[in-house]
Short mmCIF file of C-alpha atoms and ligand atoms in Angstrom, two decimals:
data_model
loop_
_atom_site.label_atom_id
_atom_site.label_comp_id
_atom_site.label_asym_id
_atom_site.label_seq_id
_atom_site.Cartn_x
_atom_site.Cartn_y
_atom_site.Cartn_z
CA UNK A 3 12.30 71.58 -53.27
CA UNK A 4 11.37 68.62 -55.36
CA UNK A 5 13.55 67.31 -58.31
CA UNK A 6 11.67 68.12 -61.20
CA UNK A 7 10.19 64.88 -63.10
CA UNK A 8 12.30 65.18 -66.08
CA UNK A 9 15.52 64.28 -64.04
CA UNK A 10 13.87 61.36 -62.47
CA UNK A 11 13.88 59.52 -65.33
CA UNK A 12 17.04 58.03 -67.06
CA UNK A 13 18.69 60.19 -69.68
CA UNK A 14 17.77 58.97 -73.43
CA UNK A 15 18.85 55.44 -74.51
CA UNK A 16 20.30 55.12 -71.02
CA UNK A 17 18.81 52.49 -68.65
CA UNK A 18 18.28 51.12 -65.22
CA UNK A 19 18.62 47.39 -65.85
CA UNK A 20 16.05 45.55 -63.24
CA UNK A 21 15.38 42.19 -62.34
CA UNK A 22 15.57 39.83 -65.62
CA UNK A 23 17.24 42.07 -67.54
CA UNK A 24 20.41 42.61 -64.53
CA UNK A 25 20.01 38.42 -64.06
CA UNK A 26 20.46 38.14 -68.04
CA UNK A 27 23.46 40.79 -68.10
CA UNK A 28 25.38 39.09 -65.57
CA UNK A 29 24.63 35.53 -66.63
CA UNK A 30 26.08 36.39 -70.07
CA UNK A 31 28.83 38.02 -68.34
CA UNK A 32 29.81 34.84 -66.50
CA UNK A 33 28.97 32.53 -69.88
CA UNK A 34 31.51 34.61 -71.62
CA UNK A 35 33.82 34.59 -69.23
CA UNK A 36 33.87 30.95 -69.20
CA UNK A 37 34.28 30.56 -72.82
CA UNK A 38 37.20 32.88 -73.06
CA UNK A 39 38.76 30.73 -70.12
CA UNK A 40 38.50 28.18 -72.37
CA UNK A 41 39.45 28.80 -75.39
CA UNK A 42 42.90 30.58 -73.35
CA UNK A 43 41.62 33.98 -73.37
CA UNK A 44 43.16 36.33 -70.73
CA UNK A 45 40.87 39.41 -69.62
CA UNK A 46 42.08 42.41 -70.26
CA UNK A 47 40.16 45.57 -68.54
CA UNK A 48 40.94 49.00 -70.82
CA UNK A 49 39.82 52.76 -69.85
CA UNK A 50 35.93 53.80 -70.24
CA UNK A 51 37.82 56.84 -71.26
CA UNK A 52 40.34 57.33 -74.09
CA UNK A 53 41.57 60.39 -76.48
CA UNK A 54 39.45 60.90 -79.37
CA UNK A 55 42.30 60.17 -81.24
CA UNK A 56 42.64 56.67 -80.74
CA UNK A 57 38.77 55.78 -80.81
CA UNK A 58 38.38 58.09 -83.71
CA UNK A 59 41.31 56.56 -86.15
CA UNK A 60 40.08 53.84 -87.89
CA UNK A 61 36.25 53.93 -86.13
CA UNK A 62 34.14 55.07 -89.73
CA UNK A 63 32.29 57.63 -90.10
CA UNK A 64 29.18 56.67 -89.16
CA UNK A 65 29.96 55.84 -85.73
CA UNK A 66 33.09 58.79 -85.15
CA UNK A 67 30.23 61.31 -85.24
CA UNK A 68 28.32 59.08 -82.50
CA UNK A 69 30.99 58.96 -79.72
CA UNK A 70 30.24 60.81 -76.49
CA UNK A 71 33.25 63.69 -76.92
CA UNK A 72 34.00 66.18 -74.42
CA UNK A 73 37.35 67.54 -72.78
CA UNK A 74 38.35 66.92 -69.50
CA UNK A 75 39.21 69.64 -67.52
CA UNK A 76 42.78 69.20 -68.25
CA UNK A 77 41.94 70.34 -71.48
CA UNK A 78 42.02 67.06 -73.28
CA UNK A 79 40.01 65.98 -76.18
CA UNK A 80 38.77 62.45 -74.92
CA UNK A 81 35.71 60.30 -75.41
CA UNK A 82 33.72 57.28 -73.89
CA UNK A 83 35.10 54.05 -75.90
CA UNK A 84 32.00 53.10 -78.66
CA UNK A 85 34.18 49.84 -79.29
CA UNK A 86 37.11 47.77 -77.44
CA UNK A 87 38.95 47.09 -80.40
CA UNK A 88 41.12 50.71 -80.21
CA UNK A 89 41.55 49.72 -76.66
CA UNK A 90 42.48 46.40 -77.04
CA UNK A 91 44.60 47.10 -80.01
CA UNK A 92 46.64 50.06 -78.29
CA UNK A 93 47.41 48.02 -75.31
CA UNK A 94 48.94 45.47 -78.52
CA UNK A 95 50.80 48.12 -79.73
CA UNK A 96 52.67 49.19 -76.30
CA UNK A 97 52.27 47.47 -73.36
CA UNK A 98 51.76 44.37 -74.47
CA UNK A 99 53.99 44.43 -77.71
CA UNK A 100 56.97 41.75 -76.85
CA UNK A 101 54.01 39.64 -75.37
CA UNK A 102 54.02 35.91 -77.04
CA UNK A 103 51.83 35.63 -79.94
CA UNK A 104 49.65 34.01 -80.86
CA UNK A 105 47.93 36.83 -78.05
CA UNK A 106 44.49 35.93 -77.31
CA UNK A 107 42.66 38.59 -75.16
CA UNK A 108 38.78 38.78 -73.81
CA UNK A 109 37.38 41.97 -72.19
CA UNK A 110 33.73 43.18 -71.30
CA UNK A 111 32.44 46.13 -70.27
CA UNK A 112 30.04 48.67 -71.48
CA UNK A 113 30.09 50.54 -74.78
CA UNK A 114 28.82 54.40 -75.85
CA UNK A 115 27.40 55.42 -78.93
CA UNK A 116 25.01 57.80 -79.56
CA UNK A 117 22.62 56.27 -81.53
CA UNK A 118 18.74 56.39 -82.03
CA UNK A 119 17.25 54.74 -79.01
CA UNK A 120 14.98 51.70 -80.42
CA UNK A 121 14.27 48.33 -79.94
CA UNK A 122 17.89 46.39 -78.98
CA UNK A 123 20.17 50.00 -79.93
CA UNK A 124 20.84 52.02 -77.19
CA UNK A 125 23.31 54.47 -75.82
CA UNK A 126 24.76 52.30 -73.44
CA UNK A 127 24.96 48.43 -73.95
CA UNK A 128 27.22 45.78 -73.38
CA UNK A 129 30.02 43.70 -75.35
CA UNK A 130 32.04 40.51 -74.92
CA UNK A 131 34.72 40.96 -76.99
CA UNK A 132 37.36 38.44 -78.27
CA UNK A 133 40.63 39.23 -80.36
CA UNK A 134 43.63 37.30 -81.36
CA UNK A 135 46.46 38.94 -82.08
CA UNK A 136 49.48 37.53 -84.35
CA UNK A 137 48.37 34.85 -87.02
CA UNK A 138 47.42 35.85 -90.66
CA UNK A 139 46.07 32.09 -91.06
CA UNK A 140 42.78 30.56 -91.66
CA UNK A 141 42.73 28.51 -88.76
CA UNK A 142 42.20 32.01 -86.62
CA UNK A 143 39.16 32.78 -88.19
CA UNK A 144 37.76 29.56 -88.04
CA UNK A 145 38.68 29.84 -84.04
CA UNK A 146 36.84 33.45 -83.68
CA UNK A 147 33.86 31.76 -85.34
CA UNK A 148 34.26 28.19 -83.31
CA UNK A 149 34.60 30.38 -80.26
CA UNK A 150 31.39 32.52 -81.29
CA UNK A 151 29.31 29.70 -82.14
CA UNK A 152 30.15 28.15 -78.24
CA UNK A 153 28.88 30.96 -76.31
CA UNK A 154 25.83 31.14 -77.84
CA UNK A 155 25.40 27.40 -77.02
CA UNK A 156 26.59 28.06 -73.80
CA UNK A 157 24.27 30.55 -72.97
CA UNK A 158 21.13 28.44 -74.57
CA UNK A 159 20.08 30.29 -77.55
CA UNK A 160 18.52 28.43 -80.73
CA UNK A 161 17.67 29.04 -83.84
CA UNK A 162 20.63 31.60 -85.02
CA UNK A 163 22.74 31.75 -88.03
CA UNK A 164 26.14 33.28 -89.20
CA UNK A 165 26.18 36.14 -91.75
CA UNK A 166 29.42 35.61 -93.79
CA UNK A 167 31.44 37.71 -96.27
CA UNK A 168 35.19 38.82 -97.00
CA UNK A 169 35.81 42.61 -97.46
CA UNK A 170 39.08 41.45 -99.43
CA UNK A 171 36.71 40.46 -102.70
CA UNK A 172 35.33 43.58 -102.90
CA UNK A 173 38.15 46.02 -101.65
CA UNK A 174 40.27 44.14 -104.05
CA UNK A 175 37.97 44.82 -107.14
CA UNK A 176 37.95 48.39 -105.85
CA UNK A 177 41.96 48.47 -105.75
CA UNK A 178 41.88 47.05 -109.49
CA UNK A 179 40.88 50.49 -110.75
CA UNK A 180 43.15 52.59 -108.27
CA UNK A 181 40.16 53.77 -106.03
CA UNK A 182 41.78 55.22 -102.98
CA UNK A 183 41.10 53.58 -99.47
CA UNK A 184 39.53 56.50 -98.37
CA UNK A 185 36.66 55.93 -101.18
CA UNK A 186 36.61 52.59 -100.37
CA UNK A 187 35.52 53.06 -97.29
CA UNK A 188 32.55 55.03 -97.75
CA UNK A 189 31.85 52.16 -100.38
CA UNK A 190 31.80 49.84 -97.63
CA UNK A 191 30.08 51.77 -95.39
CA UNK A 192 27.24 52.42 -97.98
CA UNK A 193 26.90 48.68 -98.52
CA UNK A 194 26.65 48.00 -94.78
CA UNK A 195 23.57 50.28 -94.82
CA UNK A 196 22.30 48.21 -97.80
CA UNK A 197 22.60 51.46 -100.01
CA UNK A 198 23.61 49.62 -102.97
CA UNK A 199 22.43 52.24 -105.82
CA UNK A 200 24.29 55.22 -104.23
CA UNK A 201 27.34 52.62 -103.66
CA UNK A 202 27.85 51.84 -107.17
CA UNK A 203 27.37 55.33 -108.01
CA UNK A 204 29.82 56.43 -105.68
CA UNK A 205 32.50 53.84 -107.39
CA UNK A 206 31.23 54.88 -110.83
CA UNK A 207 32.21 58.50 -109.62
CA UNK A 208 35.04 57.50 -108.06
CA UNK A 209 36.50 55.94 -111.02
CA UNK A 210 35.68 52.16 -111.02
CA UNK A 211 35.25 50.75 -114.93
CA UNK A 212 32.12 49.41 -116.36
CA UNK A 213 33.29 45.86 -116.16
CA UNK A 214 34.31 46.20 -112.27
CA UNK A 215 31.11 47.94 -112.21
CA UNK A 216 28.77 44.86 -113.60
CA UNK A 217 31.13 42.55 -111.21
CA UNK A 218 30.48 44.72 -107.76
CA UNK A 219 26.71 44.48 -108.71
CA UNK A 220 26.96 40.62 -110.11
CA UNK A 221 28.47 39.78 -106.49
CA UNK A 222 25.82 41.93 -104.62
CA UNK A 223 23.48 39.32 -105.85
CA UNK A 224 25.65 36.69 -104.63
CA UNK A 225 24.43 34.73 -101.29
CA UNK A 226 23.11 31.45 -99.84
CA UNK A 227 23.08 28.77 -97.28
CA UNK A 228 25.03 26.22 -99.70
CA UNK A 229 28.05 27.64 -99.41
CA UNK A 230 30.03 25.69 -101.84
CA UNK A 231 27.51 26.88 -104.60
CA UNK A 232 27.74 30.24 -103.33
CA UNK A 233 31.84 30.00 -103.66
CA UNK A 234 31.79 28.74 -107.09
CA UNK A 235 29.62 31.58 -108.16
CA UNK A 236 32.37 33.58 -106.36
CA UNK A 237 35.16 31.93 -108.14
CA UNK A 238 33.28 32.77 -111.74
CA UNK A 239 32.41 36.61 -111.23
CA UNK A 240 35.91 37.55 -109.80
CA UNK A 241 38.07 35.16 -112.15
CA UNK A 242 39.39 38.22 -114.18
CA UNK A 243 40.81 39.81 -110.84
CA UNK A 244 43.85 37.67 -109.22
CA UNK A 245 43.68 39.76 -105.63
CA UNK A 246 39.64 38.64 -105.35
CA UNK A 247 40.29 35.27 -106.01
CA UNK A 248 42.67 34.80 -103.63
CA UNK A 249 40.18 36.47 -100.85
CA UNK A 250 37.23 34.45 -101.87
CA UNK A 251 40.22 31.64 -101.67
CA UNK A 252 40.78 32.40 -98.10
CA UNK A 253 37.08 32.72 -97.26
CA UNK A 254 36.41 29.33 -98.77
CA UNK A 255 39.14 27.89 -96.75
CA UNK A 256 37.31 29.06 -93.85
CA UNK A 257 34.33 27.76 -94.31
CA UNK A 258 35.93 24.50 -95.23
CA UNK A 259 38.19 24.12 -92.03
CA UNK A 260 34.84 25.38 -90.41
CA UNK A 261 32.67 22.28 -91.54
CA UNK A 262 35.77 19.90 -90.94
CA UNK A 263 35.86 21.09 -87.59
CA UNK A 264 32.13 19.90 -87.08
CA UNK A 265 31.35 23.46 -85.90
CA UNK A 266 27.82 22.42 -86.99
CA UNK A 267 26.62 26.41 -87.08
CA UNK A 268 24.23 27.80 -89.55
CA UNK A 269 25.97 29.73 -92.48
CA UNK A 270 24.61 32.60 -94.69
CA UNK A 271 27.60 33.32 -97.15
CA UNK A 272 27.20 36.62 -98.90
CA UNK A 273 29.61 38.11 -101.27
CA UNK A 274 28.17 42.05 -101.08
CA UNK A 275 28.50 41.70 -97.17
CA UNK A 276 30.38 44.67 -95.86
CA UNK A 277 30.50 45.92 -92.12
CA UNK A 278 30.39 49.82 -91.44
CA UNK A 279 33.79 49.78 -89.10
CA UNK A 280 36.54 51.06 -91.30
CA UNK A 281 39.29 48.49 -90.05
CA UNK A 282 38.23 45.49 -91.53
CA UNK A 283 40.32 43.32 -94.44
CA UNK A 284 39.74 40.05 -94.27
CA UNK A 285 36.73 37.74 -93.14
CA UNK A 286 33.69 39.52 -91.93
CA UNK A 287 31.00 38.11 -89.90
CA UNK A 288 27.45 38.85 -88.24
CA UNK A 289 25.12 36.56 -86.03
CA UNK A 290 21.75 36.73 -86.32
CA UNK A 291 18.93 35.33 -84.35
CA UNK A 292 16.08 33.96 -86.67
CA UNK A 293 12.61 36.40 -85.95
CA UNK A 294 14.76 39.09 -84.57
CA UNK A 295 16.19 41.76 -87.82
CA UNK A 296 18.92 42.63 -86.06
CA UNK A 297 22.16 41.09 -85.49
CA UNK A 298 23.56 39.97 -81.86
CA UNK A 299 26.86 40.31 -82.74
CA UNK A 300 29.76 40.39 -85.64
CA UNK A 301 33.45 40.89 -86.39
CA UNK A 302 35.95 40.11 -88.44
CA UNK A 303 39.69 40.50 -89.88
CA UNK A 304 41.75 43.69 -89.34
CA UNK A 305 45.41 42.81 -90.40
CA UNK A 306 46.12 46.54 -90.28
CA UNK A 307 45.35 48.35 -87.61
CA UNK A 308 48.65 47.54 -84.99
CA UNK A 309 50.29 48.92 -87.54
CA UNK A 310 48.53 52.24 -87.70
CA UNK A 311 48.76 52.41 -84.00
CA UNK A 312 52.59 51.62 -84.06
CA UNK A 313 52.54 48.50 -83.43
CA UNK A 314 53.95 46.97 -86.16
CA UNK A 315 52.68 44.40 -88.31
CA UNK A 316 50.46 41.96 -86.54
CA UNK A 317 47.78 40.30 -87.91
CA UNK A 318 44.50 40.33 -85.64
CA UNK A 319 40.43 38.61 -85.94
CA UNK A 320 37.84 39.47 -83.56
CA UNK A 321 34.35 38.97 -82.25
CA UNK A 322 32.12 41.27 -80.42
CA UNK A 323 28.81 40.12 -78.82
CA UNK A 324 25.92 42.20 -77.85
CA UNK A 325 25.20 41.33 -74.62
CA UNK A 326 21.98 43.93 -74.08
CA UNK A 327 20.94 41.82 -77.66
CA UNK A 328 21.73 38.67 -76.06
CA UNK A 329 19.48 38.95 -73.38
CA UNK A 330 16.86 40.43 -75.65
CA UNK A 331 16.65 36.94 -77.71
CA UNK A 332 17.17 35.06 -74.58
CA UNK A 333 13.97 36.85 -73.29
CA UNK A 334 11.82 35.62 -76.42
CA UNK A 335 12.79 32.61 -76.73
CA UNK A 336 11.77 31.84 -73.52
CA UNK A 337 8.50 33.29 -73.96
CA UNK A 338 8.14 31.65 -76.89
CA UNK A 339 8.80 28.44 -74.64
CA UNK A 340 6.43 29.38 -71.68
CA UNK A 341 3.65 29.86 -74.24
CA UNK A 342 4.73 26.17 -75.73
CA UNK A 343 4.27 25.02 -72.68
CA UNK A 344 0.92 25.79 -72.82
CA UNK A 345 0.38 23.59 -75.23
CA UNK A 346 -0.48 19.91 -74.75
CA UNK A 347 -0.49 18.16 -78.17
CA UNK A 348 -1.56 14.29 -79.12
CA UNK A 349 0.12 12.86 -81.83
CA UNK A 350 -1.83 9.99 -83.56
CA UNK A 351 -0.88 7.71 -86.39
CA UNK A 352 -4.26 6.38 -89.14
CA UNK A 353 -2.44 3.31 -89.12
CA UNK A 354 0.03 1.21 -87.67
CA UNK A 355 2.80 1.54 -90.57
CA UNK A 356 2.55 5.47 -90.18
CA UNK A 357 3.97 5.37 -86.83
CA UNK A 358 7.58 6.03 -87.50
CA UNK A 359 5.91 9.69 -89.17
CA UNK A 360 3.88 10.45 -86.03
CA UNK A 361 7.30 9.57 -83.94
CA UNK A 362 8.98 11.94 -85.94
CA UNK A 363 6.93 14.91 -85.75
CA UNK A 364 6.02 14.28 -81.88
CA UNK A 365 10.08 14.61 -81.03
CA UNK A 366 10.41 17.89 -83.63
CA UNK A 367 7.40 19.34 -81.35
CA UNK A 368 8.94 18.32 -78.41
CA UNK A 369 12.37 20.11 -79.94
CA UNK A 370 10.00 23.14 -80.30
CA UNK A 371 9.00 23.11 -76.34
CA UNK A 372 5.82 21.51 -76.52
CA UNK A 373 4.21 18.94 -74.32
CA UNK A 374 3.71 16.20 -76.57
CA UNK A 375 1.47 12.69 -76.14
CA UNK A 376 2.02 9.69 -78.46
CA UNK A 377 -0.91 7.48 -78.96
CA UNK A 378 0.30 4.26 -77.72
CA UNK A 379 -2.65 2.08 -77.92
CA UNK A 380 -3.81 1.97 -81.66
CA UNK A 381 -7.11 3.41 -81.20
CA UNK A 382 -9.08 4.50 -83.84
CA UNK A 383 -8.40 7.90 -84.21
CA UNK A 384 -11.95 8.98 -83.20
CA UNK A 385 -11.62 7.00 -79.91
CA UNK A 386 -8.18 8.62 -79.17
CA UNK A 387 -9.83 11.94 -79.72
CA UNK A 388 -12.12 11.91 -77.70
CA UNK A 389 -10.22 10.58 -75.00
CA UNK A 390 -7.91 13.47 -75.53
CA UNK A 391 -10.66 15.96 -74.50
CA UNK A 392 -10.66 14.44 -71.15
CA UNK A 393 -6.45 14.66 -70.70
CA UNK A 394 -6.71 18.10 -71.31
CA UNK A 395 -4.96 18.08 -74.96
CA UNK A 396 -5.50 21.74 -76.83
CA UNK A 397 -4.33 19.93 -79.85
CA UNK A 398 -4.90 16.76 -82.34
CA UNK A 399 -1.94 16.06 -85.00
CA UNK A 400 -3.56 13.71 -87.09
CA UNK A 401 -0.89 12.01 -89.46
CA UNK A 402 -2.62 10.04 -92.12
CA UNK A 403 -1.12 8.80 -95.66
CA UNK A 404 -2.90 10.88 -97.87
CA UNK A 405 -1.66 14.00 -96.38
CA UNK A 406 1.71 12.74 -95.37
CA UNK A 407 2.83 11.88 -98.88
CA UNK A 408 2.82 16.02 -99.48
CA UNK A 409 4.23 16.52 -96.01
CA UNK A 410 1.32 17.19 -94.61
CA UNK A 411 -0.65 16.25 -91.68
CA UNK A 412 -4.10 17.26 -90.28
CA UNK A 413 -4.20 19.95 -87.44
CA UNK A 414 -7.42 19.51 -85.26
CA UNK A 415 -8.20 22.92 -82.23
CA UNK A 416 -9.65 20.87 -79.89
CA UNK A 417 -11.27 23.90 -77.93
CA UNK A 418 -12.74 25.46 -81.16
CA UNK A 419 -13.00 22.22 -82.61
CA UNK A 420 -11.99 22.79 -86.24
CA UNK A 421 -9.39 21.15 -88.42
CA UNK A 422 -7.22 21.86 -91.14
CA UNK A 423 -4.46 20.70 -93.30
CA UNK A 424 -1.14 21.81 -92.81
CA UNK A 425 2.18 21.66 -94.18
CA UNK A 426 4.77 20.08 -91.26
CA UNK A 427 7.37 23.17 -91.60
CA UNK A 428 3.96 24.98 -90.78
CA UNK A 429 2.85 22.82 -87.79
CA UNK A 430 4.85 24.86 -85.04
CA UNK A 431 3.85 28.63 -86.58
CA UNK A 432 0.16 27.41 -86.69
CA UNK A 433 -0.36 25.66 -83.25
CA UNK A 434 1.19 28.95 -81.69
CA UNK A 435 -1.55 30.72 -83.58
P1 AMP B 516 29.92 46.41 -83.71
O1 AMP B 516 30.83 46.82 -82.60
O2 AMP B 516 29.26 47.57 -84.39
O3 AMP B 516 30.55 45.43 -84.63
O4 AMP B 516 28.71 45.64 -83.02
C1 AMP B 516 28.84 44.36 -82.44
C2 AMP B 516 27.58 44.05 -81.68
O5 AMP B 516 27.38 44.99 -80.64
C3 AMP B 516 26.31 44.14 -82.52
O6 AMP B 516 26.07 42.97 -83.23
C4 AMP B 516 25.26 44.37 -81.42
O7 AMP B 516 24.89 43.14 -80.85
C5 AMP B 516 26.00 45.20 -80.40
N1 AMP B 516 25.65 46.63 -80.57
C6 AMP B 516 26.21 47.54 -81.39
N2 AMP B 516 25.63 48.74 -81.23
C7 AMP B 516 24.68 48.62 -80.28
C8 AMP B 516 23.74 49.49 -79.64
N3 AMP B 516 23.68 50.78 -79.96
N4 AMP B 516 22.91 48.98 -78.70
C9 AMP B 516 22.97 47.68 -78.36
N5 AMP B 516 23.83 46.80 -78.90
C10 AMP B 516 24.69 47.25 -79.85
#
């Protein structure tokens, strides 16, 4: 008897990984391993399976009610781990509990949660996940970041940025008007799904004053890529609550020790950032690839959560990266780079003096993956056109004064033989067209 066709395929948001997509899970594998090697990681390898219990305590409610639960048929309640940070944190708060601190430990595996299959969320998917155990300073954060920002040089990717916040600024505002933890949390995890009416409701309800009220909703507003600006503004909305200043204290510190460390990474500071996972108290972060909505991996601060586990009081920051995510962006970048390739582009200057321009924007191109020609020999730019037929160029960048003094430069299709003006930011978007 034949297997009936439903069973031959893979169960929902489970998957066979084939070809590029086991080569891309593997060479991530090996990339992170080689970044937790050096940064003095040691691997640690933790149960798929663990009681509910554990994954359950401090998991959030969103993602509790997405584990995998069954019981064994000993009779116990156990699940498939959605996270490694119970895992990791357990083995902190027995095994490994008279172990040297600082602790820094790496471990990689797959995950289960039982979320709606879509593009880059499945059931199944892979982490990398670092955590240091025992310091409560600055300079740990900045290291989870550091360490964050090298694998995803080390496996190639470009163009991604780092989503900051610090759960202390608004937990602390929170705490001002006695709103229980519990509440808090659901705060959070509204915010995390960008829910911010029915957040500010639910601390209005929960008994948060008008005045914490208009300061939750004047820091939602808060963000941007100058980060010093973005702290000041900080500073002013929170300067009536002590606890709030000294968070968005310690997150400026971070960001400071950050830059001084030349860790040249993108950063989007945001003071309404929150992250869904329950645990969280300090720093919280997200990486995002630019072009792709979702993010390819996050963490954060939990100074809290040995505890709970009976471990005592150790202080702990950790990053988790999406591997399955990973390998997504890895995959469009380089098709965006094959279909660069495709591209064969002549730069040419009007005149002499507006060579250092056409340099300029020949190397960006080349940055961008594209084959790029200089014009060398002065020609007129009619003569270097049509010369450019015959090399096979799809594409004229014609940079003349006129249009450069607006940052601007003239875009010539030399298949459909048409020309246009176009802004430089623009250049790379339009020849792609
Ligand atoms: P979290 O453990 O929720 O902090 O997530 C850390 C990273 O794991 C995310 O940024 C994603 O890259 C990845 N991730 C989380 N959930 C999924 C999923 N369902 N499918 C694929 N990747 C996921």
């Amino acid at each position: 008897m034949w297997l009936a066709s439903e069973f031959r395929r893979t169960v929902r948001g489970m998957r066979d990984l084939i070809n590029e997509e086991a080569e891309n899970l593997r060479f991530i594998e090996q990339k992170a391993r080689k970044v937790s090697r050096l940064y003095g990681y040691k691997e640690v390898v933790t149960p798929l399976v663990e009681h509910y219990e554990l994954l359950a305590a401090k998991l959030g409610e969103e993602n509790r009610r997405r584990m995998f639960v069954f019981e064994d048929l000993g009779g116990r309640k156990v699940a498939l781990r959605p996270e490694f940070t119970a895992s990791v944190a357990r083995l902190v708060a027995t095994k490994m509990q008279s172990a040297p601190r600082p602790l820094r430990l790496f471990s990689i595996g797959s995950l289960y949660r039982y979320d709606e299959p879509q593009f880059g969320r499945y059931r199944e998917f892979w982490q990398a996940n670092y955590e240091l155990f025992g310091s409560n300073k600055s300079e740990a954060d900045v290291e989870i970041l550091a360490l964050t920002n090298s694998l995803l040089k080390e496996i190639g990717l470009k163009s991604y940025f780092f989503k900051v916040g610090h759960v202390g600024i608004l937990r602390s505002i929170l705490s001002h008007d006695g709103i229980a933890e519990e509440q808090q949390n659901s705060i959070m995890q509204l915010l995390d799904k960008k829910q911010v009416d029915i957040a500010l409701e639910t601390a209005k309800n929960a008994g948060s004053s008008k005045s914490s009220l208009d300061t939750l909703e004047t820091l939602l507003n808060i963000k941007g890529r100058q980060s010093d600006v973005v702290i000041s503004e900080i500073y002013e909305a929170v300067k009536s609550y002590s606890e709030a200043l000294e968070a968005a204290g310690n997150l400026s510190e971070i960001i400071t020790m950050l830059k001084a460390g030349c860790v040249d990474a993108d950063l989007l500071v945001e003071a309404g950032f929150a992250r869904g996972l329950e645990y969280y108290t300090g720093l919280v972060f997200e990486v995002f690839v630019v072009d792709m909505d979702i993010a390819v991996g996050g963490g954060g601060r939990y100074d809290r959560l040995i505890e709970l586990f009976g471990g005592g009081q150790v202080p702990a920051v950790g990053a988790a990266l999406g591997v399955d995510r990973l390998s997504l962006a890895l995959q469009k970048q380089r098709q965006i780079s094959q279909r660069s390739e495709e591209r064969r582009i002549l730069v040419v200057a009007v005149e002499s003096s507006l060579f250092g321009q056409a340099f300029k924007i020949s190397n960006m191109l080349r940055e961008k993956g594209f084959i790029v020609e200089l014009e060398v020999m002065r020609r007129s730019v009619s003569k270097a056109l049509s010369d450019a037929d015959r090399r096979g160029i799809t594409h004229a960048v014609i940079v003349g004064s006129k249009e450069i003094k607006q940052n601007m430069v003239v875009l010539r299709s030399m298949r459909e033989r048409t020309q246009e003006i176009v802004p430089i930011e623009h250049l790379f978007e339009r020849i792609m067209q």
